[in-house]
GROMACS .gro file of C-alpha atoms in nm:
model
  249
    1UNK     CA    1  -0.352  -1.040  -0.779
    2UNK     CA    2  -0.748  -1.039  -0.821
    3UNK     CA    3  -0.894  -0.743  -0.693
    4UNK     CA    4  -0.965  -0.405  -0.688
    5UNK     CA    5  -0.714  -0.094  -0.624
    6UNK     CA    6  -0.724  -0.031  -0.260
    7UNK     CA    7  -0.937   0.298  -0.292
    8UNK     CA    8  -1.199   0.104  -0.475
    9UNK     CA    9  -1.219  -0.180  -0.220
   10UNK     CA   10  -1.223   0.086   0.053
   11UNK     CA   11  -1.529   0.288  -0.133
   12UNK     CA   12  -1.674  -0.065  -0.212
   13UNK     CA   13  -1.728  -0.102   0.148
   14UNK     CA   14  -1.892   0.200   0.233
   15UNK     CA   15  -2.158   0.142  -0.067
   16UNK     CA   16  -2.246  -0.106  -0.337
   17UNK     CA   17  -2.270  -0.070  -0.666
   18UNK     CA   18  -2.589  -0.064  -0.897
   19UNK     CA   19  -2.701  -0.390  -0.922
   20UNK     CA   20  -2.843  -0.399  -1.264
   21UNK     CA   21  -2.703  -0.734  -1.427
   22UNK     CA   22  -2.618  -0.749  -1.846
   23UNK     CA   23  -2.803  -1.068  -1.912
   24UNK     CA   24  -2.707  -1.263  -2.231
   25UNK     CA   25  -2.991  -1.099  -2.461
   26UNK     CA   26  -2.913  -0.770  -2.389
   27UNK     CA   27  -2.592  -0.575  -2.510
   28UNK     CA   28  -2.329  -0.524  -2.271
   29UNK     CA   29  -2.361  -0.194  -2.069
   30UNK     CA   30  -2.108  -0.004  -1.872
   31UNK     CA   31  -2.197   0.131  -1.539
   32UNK     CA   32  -1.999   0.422  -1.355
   33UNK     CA   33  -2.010   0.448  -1.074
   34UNK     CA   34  -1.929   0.831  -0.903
   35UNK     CA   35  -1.993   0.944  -0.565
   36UNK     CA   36  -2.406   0.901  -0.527
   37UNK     CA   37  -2.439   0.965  -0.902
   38UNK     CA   38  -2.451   0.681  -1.169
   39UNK     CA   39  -2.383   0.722  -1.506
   40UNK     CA   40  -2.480   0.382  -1.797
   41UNK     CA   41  -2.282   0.415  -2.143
   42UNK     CA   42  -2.293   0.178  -2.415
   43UNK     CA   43  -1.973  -0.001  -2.512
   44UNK     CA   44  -1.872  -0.165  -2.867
   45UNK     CA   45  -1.866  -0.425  -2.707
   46UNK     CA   46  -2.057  -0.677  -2.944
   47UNK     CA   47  -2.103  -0.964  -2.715
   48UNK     CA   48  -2.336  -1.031  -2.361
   49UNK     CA   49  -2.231  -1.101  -2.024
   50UNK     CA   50  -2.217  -1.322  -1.858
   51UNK     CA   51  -2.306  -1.549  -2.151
   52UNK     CA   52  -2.010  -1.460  -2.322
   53UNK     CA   53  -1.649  -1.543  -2.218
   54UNK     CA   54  -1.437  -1.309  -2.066
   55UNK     CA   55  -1.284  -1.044  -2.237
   56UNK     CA   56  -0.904  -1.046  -2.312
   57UNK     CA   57  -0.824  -0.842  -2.540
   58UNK     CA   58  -0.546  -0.529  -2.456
   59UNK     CA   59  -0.813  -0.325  -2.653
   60UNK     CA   60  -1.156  -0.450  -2.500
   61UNK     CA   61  -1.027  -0.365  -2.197
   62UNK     CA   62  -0.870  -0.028  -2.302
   63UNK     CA   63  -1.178   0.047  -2.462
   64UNK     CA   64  -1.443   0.021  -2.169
   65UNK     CA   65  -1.231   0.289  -1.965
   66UNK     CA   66  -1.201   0.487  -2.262
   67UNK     CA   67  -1.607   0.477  -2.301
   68UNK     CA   68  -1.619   0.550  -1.899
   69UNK     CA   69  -1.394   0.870  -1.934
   70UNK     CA   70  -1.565   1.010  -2.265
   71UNK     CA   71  -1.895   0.983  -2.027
   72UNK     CA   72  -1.757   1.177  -1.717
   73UNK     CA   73  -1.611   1.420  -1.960
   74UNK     CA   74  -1.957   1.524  -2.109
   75UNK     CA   75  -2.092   1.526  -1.800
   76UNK     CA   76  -1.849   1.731  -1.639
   77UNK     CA   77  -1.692   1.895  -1.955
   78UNK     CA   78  -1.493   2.142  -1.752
   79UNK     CA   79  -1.341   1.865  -1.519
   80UNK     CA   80  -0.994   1.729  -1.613
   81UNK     CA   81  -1.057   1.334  -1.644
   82UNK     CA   82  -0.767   1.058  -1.731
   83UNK     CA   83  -0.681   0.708  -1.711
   84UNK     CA   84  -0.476   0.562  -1.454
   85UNK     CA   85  -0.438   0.162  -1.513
   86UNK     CA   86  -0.799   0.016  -1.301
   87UNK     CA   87  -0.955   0.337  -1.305
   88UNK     CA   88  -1.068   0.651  -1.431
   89UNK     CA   89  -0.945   0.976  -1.239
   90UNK     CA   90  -1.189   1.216  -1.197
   91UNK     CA   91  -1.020   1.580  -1.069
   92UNK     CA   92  -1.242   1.878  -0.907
   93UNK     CA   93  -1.159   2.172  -0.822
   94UNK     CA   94  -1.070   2.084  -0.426
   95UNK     CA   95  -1.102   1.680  -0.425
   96UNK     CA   96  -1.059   1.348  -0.675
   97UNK     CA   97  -1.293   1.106  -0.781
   98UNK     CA   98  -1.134   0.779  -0.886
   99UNK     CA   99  -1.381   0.585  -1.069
  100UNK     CA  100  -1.401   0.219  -1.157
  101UNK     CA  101  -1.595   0.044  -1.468
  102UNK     CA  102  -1.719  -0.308  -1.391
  103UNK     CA  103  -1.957  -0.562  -1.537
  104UNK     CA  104  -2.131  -0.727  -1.277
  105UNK     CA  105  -2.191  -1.094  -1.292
  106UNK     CA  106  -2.457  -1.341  -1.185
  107UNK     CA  107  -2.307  -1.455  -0.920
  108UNK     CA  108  -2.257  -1.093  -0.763
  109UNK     CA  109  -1.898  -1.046  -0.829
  110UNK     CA  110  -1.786  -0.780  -1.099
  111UNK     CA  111  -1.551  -0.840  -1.365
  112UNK     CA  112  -1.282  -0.507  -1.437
  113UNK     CA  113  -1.012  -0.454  -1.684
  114UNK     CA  114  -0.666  -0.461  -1.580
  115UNK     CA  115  -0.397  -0.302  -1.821
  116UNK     CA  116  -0.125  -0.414  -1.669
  117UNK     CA  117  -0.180  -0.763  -1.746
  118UNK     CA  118  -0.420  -0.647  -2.028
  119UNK     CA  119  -0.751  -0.885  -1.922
  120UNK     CA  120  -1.008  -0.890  -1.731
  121UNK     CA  121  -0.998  -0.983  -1.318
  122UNK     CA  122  -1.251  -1.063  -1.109
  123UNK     CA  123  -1.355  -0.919  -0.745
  124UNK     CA  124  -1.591  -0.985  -0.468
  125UNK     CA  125  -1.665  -0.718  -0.264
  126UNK     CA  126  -2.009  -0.803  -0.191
  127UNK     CA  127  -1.868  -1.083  -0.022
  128UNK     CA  128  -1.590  -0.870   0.205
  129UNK     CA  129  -1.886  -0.609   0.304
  130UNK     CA  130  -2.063  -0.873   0.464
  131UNK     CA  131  -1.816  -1.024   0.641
  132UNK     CA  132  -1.678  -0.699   0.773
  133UNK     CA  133  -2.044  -0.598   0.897
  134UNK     CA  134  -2.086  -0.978   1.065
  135UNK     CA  135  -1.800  -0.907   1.284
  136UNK     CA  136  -1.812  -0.566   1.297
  137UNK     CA  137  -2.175  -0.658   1.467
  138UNK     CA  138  -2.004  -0.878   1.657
  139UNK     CA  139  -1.769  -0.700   1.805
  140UNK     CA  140  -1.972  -0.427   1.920
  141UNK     CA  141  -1.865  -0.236   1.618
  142UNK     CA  142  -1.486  -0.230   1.740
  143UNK     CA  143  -1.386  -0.414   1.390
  144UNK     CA  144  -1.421  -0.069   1.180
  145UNK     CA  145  -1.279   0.137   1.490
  146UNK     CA  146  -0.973  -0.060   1.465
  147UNK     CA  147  -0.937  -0.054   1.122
  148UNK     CA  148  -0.950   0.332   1.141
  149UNK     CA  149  -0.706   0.305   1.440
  150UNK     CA  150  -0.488   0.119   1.227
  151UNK     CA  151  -0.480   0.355   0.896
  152UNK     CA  152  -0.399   0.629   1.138
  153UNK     CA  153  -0.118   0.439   1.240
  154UNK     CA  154  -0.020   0.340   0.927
  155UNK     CA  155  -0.039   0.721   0.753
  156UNK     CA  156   0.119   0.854   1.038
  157UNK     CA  157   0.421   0.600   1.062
  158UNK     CA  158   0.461   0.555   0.685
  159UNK     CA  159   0.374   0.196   0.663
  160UNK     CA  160   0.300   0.010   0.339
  161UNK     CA  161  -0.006  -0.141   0.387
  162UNK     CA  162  -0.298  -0.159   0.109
  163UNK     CA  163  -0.670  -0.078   0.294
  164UNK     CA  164  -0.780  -0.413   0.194
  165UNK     CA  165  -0.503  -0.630   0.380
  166UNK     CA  166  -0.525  -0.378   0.710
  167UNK     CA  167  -0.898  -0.485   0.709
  168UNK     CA  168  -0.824  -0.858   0.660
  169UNK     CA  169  -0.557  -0.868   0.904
  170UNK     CA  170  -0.771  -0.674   1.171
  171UNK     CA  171  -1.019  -0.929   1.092
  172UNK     CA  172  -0.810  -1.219   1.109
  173UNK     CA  173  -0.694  -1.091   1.443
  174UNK     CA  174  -1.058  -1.016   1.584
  175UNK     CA  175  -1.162  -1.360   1.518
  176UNK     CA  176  -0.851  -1.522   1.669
  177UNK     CA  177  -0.948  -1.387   2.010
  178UNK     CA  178  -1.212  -1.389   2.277
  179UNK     CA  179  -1.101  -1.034   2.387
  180UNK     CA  180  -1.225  -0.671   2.249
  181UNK     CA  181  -1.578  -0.808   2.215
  182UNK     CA  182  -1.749  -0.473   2.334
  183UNK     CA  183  -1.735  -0.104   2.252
  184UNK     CA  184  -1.595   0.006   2.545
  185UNK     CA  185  -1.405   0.328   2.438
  186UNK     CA  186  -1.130   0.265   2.732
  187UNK     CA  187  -0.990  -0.021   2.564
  188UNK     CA  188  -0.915   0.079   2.251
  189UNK     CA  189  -0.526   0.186   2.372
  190UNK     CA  190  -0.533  -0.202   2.518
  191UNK     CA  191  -0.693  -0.348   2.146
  192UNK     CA  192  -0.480  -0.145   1.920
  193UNK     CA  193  -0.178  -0.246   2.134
  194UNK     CA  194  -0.289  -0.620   2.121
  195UNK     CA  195  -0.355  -0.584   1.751
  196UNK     CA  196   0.018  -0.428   1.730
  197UNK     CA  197   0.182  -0.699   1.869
  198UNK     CA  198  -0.077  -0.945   1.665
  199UNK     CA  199   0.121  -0.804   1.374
  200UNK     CA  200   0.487  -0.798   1.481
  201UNK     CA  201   0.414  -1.183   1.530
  202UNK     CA  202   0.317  -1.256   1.198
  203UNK     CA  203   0.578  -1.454   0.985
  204UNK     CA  204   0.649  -1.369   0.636
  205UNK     CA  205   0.341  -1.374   0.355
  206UNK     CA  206   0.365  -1.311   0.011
  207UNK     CA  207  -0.013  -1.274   0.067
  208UNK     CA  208  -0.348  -1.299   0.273
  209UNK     CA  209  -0.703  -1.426   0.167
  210UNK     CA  210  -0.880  -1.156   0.238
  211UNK     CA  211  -1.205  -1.158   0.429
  212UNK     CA  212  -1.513  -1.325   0.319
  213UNK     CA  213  -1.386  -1.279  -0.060
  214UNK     CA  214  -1.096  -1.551   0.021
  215UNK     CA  215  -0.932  -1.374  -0.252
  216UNK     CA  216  -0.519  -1.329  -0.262
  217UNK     CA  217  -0.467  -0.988  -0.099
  218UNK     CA  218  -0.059  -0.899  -0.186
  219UNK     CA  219   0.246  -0.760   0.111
  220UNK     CA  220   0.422  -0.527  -0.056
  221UNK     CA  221   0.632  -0.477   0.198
  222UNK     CA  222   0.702  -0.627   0.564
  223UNK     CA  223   0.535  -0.403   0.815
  224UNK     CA  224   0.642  -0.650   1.151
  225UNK     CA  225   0.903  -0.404   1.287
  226UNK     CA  226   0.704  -0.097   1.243
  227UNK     CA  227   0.429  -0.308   1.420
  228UNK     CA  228   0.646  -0.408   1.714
  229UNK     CA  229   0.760  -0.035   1.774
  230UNK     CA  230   0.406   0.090   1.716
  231UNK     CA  231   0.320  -0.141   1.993
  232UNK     CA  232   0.586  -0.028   2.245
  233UNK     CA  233   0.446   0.320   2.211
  234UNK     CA  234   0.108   0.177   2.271
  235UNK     CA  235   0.211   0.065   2.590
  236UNK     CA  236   0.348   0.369   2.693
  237UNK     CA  237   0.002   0.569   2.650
  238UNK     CA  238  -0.175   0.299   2.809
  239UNK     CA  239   0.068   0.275   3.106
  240UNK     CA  240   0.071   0.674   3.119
  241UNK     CA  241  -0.326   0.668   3.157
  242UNK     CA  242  -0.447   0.873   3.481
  243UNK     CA  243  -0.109   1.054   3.474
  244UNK     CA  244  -0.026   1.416   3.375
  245UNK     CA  245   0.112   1.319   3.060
  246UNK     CA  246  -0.152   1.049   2.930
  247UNK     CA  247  -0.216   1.295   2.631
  248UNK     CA  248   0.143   1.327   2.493
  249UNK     CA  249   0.226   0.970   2.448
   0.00000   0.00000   0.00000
C-alpha cells in the first residue's frame, strides 16, 4: 500500500509540512518534522532529489530514520527516541511524538522509507487536505464533524478502521448524497445514522482510493456488521429525542 501510517495522514491533515524542495544541485536534506518545531539534518546520502532515482536500498532507507532519530536525540537528549518501521517514536514524559522523515518532491508529494518492503513509497497528502477542506466547505463543515463522529464510534466499538479510510469513506458517502449539506447540529444523530447504514451496505473491498490522493487505502478487516448495529442504536437515540431518556441511548 502507498501511504503514510494512519497517525501521519491524520497529523498531515491538520498541518503541512515545510515546503523546502532538495533540487538536483543541492545535497539531499532530511526534514523532521515535530509538533510546530522543525528540525533539517544532513544525510549520506550522496545523490539529489528529485534528479536522482529513487532510493532502494534496505540501508538508504534505514539510514535516513537513523539520521532523523540521532537529531531528536540531541535535541532532546533526555527523551527516549526509537524506530518503529515508517517512523521515528518520540516519548515525553506524559505524551508521544511519532515523527516521519520525507523528501518532498516537485510535484508536491513526499517520498518515505518503508522497511517492511525496504524502499521508498510515495504519498500525497497535499492532495487529500484539499479535498477534505473542498467538501468540508461544502458541507457546511459537517465532513470533519462526521469523521470525528465516526472515530468515536469506531474507538468506542472496537472497529478496525485506519483514519485515512474513515475519512475517504465519509467522503465518498458525503458526495453520494444531496442530504447533510448544512451544519445544523440536530441532524447529526440523522447523518451519522445515514452514514451507518452507508457502511453496512458496502460490499467487500480489499481497498478504497482515498480522497483526492486516489491512492489505494487497505480494509484490514470488514467493519459492515459493526456498522449495521451501530446504526440500529443510532436510531434508537434519534427516535428517543424529546423523551426522558434521549441522553442514555
Amino acid at each position: 500500500r502507498r501511504g503514510l501510517s494512519d497517525g501521519w495522514r491524520r497529523n498531515l491533515h491538520r498541518r503541512e509540512t515545510s515546503t523546502s524542495i532538495c533540487g538536483p544541485t543541492r545535497p539531499a536534506d532530511l526534514h523532521l518534522h515535530l509538533g510546530r518545531a522543525a528540525f533539517r539534518t544532513s544525510t549520506s546520502c550522496t545523490s539529489c532529489r528529485p534528479a536522482c532515482a529513487p532510493h532502494t536500498s534496505r540501508t538508504a532507507a534505514r539510514s535516513k530514520r537513523c539520521g532523523a532519530r540521532a537529531a531528536i536525540q540531541k535535541r532532546y537528549p533526555t527523551t527516549t527516541v526509537g524506530v518503529d518501521r515508517l517512523v521515528v517514536v518520540v516519548e515525553f514524559s506524559n505524551f508521544t511524538f511519532e515523527v516521519q522523515p520525507v523528501f518532498e518532491n516537485d510535484a508536491g508529494s513526499f517520498d518515505y522509507p518503508d522497511t517492511y518492503s525496504d524502499s521508498w513509497k510515495t504519498t500525497k497528502p497535499r492532495d487529500e487536505i484539499s479535498a477534505i477542506s473542498d467538501e468540508d466547505a461544502t458541507t457546511g463543515g459537517n465532513l470533519r464533524r462526521l469523521c470525528k463522529l465516526t472515530r468515536a464510534w469506531r474507538n468506542k466499538h472496537g472497529v478496525v478502521m485506519g483514519g485515512l479510510l474513515v475519512d475517504t469513506l465519509a467522503y465518498n458517502f458525503l458526495t453520494s448524497t444531496t442530504e447533510h449539506r448544512s451544519g445544523a447540529s440536530e441532524t447529526y444523530g440523522e447523518m451519522m445514522r445515514d452514514f451507518l447504514l452507508y457502511l453496512a451496505d458496502q460490499v467487500d473491498h480489499d481497498f478504497y482510493l482515498a480522497l483526492g490522493s486516489r491512492q489505494r487505502v487497505r480494509v484490514k478487516k470488514h467493519f459492515q456488521k459493526k456498522a449495521a448495529s451501530g446504526a440500529e442504536l443510532c436510531t434508537e437515540a434519534v427516535n428517543a429525542a424529546g423523551q426522558k431518556n434521549e441522553y442514555k441511548k
